[in-house]
mmCIF file of C-alpha atoms in Angstrom:
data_model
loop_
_atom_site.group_PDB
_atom_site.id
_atom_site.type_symbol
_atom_site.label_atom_id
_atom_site.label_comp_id
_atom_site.label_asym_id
_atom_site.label_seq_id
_atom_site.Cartn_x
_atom_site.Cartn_y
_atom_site.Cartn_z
ATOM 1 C CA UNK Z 900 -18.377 5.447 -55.824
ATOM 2 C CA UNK Z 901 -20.594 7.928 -53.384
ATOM 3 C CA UNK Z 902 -21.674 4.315 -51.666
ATOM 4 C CA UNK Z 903 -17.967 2.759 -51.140
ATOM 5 C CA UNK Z 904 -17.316 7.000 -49.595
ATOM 6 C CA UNK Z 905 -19.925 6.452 -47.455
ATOM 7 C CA UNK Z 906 -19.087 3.490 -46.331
ATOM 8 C CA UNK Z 907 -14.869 4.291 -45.923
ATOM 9 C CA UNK Z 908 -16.263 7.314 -43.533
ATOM 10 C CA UNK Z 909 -18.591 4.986 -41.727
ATOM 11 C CA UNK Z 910 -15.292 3.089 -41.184
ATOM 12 C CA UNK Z 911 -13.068 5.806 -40.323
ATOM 13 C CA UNK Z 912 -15.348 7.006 -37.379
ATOM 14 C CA UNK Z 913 -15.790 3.663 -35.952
ATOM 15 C CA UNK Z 914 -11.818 3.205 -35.862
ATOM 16 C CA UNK Z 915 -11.240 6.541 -34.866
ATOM 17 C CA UNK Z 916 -14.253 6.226 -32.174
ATOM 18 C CA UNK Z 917 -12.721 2.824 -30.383
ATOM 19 C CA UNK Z 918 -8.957 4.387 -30.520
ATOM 20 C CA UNK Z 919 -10.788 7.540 -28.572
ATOM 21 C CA UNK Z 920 -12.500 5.194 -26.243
ATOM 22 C CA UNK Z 921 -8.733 2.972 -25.630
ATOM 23 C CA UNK Z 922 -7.279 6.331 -25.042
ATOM 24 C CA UNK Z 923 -9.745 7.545 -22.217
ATOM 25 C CA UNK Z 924 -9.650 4.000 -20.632
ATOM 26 C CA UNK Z 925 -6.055 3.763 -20.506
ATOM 27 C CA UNK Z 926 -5.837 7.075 -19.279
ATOM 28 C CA UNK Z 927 -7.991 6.735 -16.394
ATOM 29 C CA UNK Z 928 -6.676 3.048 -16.040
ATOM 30 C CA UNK Z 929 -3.080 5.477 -15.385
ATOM 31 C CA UNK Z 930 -4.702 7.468 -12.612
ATOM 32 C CA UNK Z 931 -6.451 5.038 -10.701
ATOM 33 C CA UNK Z 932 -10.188 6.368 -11.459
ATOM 34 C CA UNK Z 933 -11.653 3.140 -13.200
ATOM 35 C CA UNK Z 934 -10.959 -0.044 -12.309
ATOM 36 C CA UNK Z 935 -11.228 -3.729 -14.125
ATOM 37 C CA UNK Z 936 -9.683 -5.298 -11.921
ATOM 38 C CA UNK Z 937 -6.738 -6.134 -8.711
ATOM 39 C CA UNK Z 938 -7.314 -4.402 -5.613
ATOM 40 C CA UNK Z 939 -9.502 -1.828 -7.060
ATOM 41 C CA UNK Z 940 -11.967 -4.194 -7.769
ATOM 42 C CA UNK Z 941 -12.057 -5.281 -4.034
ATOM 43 C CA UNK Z 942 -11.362 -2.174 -2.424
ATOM 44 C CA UNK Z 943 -13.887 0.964 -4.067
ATOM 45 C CA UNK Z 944 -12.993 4.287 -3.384
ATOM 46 C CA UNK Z 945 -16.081 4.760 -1.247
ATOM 47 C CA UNK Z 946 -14.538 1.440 1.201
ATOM 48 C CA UNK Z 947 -11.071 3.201 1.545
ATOM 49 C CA UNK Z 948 -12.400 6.683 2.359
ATOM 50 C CA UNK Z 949 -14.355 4.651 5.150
ATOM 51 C CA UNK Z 950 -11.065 2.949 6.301
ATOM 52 C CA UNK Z 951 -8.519 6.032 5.923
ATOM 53 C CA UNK Z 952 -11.752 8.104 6.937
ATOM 54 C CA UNK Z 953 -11.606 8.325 10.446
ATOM 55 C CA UNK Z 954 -8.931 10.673 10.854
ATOM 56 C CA UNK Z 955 -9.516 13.642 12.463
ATOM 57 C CA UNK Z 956 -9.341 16.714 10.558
ATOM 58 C CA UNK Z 957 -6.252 17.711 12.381
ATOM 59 C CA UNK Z 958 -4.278 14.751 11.406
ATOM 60 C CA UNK Z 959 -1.170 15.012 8.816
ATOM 61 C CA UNK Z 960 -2.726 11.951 7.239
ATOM 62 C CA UNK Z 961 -5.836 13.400 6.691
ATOM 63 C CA UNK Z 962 -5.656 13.684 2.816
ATOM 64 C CA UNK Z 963 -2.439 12.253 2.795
ATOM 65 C CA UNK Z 964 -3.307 8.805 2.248
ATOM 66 C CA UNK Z 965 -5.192 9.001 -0.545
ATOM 67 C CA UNK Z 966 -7.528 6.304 -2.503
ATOM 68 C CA UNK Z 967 -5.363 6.415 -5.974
ATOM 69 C CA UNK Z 968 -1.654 6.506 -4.369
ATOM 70 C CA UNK Z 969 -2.887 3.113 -3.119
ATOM 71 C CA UNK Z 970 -4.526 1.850 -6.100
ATOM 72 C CA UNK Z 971 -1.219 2.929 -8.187
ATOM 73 C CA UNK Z 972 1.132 1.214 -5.321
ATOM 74 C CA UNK Z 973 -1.094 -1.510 -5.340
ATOM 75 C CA UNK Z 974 -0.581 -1.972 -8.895
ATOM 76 C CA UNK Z 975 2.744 -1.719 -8.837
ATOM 77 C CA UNK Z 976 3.601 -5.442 -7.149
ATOM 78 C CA UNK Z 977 2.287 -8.295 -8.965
ATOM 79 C CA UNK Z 978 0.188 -10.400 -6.634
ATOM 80 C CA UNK Z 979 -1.006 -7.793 -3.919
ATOM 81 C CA UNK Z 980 -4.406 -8.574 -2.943
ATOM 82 C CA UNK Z 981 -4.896 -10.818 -6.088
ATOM 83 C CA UNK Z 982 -3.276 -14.456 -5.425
ATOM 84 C CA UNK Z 983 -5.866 -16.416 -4.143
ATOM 85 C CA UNK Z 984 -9.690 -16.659 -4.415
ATOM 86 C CA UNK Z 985 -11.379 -13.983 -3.406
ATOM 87 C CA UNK Z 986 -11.790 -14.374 0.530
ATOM 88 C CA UNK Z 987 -8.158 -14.465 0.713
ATOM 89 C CA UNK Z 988 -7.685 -11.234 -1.772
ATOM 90 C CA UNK Z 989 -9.792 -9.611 0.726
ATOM 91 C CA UNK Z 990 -8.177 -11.115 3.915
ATOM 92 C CA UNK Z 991 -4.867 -9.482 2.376
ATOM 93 C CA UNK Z 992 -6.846 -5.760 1.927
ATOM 94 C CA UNK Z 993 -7.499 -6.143 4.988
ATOM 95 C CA UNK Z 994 -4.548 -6.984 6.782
ATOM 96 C CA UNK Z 995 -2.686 -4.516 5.148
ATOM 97 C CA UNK Z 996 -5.144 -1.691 6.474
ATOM 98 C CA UNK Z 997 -5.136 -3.212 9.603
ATOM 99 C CA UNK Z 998 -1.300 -2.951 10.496
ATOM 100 C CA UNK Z 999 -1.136 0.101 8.655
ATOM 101 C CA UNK Z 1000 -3.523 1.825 10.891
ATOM 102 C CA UNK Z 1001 -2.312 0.225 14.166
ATOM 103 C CA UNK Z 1002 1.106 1.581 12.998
ATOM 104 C CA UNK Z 1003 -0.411 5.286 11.832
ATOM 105 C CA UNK Z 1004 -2.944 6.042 14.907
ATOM 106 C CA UNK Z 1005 -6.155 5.391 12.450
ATOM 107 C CA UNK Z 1006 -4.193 6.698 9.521
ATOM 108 C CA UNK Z 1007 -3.602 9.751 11.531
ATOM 109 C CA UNK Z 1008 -0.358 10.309 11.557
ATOM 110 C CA UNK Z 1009 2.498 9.900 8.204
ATOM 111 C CA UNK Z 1010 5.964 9.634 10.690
ATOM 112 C CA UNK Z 1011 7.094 8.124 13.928
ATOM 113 C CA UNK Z 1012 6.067 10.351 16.978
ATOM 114 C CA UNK Z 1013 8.717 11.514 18.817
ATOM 115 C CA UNK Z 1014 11.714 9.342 17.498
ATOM 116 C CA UNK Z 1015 14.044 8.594 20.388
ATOM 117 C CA UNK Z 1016 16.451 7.416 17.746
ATOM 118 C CA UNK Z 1017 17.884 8.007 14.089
ATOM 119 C CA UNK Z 1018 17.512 4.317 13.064
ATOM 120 C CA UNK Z 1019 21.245 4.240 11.275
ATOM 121 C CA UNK Z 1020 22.886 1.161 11.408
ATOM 122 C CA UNK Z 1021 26.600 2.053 10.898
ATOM 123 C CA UNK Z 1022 27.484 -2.161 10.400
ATOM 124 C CA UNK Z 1023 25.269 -1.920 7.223
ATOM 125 C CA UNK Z 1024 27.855 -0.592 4.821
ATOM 126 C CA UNK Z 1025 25.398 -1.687 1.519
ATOM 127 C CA UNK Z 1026 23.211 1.302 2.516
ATOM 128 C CA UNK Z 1027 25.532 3.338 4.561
ATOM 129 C CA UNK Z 1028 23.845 6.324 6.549
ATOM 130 C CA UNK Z 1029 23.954 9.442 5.180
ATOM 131 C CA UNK Z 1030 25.195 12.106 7.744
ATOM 132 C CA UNK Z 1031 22.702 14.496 8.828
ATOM 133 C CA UNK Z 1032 19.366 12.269 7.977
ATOM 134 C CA UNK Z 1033 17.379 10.141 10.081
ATOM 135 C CA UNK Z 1034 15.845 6.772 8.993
ATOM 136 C CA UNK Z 1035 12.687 6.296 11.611
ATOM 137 C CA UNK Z 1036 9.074 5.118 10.576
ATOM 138 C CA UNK Z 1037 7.184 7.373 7.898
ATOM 139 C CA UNK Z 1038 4.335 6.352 5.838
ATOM 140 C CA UNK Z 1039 1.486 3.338 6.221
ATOM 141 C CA UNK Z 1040 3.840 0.856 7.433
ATOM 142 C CA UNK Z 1041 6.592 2.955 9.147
ATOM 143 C CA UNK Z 1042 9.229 2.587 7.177
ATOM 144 C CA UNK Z 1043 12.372 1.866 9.304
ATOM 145 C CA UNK Z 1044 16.135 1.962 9.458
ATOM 146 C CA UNK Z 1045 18.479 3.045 6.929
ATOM 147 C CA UNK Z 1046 19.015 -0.501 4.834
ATOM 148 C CA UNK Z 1047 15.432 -0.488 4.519
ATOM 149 C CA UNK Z 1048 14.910 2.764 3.335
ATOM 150 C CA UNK Z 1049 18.311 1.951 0.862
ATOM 151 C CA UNK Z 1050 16.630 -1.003 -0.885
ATOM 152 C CA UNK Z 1051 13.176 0.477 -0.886
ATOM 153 C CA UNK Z 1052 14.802 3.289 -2.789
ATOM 154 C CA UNK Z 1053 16.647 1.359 -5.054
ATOM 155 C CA UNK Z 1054 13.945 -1.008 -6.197
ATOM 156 C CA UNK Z 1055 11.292 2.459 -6.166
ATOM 157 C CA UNK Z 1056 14.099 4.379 -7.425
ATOM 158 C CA UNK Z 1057 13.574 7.319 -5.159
ATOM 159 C CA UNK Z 1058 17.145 7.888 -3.245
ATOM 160 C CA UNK Z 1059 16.100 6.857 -0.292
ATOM 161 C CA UNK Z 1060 19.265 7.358 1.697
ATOM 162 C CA UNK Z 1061 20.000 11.054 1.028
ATOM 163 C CA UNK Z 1062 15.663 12.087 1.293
ATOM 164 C CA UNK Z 1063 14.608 9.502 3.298
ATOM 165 C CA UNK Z 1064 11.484 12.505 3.751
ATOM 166 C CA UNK Z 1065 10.100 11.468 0.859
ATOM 167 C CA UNK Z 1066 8.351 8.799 2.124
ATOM 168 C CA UNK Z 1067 6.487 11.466 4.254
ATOM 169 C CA UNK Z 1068 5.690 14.002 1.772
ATOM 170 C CA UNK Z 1069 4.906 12.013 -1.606
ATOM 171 C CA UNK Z 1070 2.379 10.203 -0.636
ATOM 172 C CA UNK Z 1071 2.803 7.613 -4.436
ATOM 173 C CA UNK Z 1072 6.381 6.812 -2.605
ATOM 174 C CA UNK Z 1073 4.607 6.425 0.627
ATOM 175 C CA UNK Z 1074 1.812 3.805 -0.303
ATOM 176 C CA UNK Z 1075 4.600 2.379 -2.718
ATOM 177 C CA UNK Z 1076 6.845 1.520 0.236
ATOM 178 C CA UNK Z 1077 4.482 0.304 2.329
ATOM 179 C CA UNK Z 1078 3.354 -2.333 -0.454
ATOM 180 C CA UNK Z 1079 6.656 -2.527 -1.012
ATOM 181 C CA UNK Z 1080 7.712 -4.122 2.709
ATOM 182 C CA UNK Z 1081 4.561 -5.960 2.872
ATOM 183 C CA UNK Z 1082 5.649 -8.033 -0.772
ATOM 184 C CA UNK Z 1083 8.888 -7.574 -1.300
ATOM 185 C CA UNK Z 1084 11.127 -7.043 1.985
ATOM 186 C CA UNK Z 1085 8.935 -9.372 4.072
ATOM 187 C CA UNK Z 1086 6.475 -12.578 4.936
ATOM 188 C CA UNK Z 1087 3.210 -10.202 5.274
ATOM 189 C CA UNK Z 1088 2.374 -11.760 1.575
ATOM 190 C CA UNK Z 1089 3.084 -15.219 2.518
ATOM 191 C CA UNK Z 1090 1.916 -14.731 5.811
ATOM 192 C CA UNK Z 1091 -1.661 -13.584 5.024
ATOM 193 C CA UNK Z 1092 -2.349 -16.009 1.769
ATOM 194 C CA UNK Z 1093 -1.350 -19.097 3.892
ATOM 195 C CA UNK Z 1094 -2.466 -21.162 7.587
ATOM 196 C CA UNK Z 1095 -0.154 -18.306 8.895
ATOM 197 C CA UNK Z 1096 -3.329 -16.321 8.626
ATOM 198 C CA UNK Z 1097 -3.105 -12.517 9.935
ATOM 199 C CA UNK Z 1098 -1.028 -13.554 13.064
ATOM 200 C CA UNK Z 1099 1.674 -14.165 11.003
ATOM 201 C CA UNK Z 1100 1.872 -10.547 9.206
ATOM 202 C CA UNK Z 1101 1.890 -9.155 12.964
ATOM 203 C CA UNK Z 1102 5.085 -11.719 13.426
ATOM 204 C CA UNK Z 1103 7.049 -10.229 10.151
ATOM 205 C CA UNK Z 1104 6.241 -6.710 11.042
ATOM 206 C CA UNK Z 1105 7.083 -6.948 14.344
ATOM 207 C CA UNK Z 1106 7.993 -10.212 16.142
ATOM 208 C CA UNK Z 1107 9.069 -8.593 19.706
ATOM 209 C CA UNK Z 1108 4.852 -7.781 20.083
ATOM 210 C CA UNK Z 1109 4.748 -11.784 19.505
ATOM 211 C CA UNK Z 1110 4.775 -14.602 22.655
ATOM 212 C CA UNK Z 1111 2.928 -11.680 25.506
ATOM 213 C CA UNK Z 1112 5.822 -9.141 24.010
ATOM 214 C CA UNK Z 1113 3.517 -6.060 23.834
ATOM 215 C CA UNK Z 1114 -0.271 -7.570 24.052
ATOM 216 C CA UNK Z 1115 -2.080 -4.538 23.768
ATOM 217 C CA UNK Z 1116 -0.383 -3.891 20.135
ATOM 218 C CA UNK Z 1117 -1.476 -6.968 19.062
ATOM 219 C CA UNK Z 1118 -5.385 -6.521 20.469
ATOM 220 C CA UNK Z 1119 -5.228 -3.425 18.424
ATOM 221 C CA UNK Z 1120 -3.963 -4.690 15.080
ATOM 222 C CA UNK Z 1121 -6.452 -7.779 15.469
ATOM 223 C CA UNK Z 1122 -9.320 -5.133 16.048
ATOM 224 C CA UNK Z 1123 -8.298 -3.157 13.063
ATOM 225 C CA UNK Z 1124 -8.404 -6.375 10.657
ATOM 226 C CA UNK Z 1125 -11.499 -7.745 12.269
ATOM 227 C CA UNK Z 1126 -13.268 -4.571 11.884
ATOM 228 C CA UNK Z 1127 -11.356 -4.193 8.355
ATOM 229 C CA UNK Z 1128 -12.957 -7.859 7.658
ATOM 230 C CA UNK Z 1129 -16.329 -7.103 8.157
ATOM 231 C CA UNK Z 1130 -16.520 -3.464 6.188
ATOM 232 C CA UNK Z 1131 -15.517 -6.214 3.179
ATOM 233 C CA UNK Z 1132 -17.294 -9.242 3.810
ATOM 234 C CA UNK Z 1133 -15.135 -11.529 4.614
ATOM 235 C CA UNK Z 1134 -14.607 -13.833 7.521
ATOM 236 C CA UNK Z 1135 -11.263 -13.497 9.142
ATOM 237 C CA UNK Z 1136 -9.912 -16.585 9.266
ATOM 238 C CA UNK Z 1137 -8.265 -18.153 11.994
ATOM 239 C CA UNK Z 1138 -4.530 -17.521 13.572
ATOM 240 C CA UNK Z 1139 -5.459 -14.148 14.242
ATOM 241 C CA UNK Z 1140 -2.572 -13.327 17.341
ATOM 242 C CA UNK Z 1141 0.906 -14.567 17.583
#
């Protein structure tokens, strides 16, 4: 009887042990601080600080965009960074930091400087204006225009339409939208995991830059990705402009 004790405490620790050790992982699984997988397992902490880094310290950014906001965004969307083999997982990291700093200043800044505009389109009665806010780029991919900002909010479930500022002051929402538009509300997916190659996510963000539209913003996103390339390893394909 003292033997078959022993042996049913023996057995209780080890259970008790491995539900301790599921607990820990699953918590830090929840707060992006160990990763098994997805982006995280192409994109370390120490790589995204390098990226997001160069802020000065004076930026709004600076802090702002931080490492496990985008691991938890990045999570969020089934297929970011995680379709193809692992060239083209990387090709996609990097794309997505590339536009996002062209369209941040280096991660610098979190909204649009000096907005000449309020970005409410009064024909789009799905996600009508509300009176008062203003709809122009915040976070990683400059979020835009009130219909955007009305489905982002909807499928995010964050009203998006009546605190549009979220997206400049949460910075889960913020990362969350951006991953959002680049999956979801756009071809930056498609664009980047196919012959479009990165030219093509510079074409669904912003076509007018396309054809000799704005050159110089599309030297600097192509500069960002090639430099994004090389910090992971990865050659960057061709199709690079539009």
């Amino acid at each position: 009887m003292k033997i078959m004790s022993i042996e049913n405490s023996r057995s209780k620790i080890f259970w008790s042990s491995s539900a301790c050790v599921q607990l820990v992982l699953s918590v830090l699984l929840d707060v992006g601080l160990c990763q098994t997988g997805g982006v995280g397992s192409i994109v370390s902490s120490d790589v995204f600080n390098s990226i997001v880094g160069e802020a000065d310290s004076g930026c709004a950014g600076k802090g702002f965009y931080n490492y496990d906001s985008f691991i938890n965004a990045s999570n969020a969307f089934n297929g970011f960074g995680t379709t193809g083999s692992s060239d083209v997982n990387k090709r996609e990291a990097a794309a997505f930091f590339a536009n996002a700093a062209h369209e941040t200043g280096g991660f610098c800044f979190i909204e649009e400087q000096n907005p000449t505009m309020m970005y409410c389109d009064p024909s789009n009665t799905q996600y009508p204006c509300t009176a008062g806010k203003s709809y122009y780029g915040r976070g990683p991919l400059q979020l835009s225009w009130n219909y955007n900002y009305g489905a982002a909010g909807k499928d995010l479930q964050f009203d998006g339409l009546n605190n549009p500022e979220m997206v400049a002051t949460d910075p889960s929402i913020s990362f969350k939208t951006a991953v959002w538009f680049w999956m979801v509300n756009s071809q930056c997916h498609t664009a980047i995991t196919s012959d479009q190659g990165f030219g093509g996510t510079i074409k669904a963000i912003n076509s007018m830059e396309c054809g000799g539209g704005n050159a110089t913003a599309v030297s600097s996103r192509v500069n960002y990705f090639q430099k994004f390339c090389q910090q992971l390893n990865v050659d960057p394909g061709s199709n690079l402009q539009c």
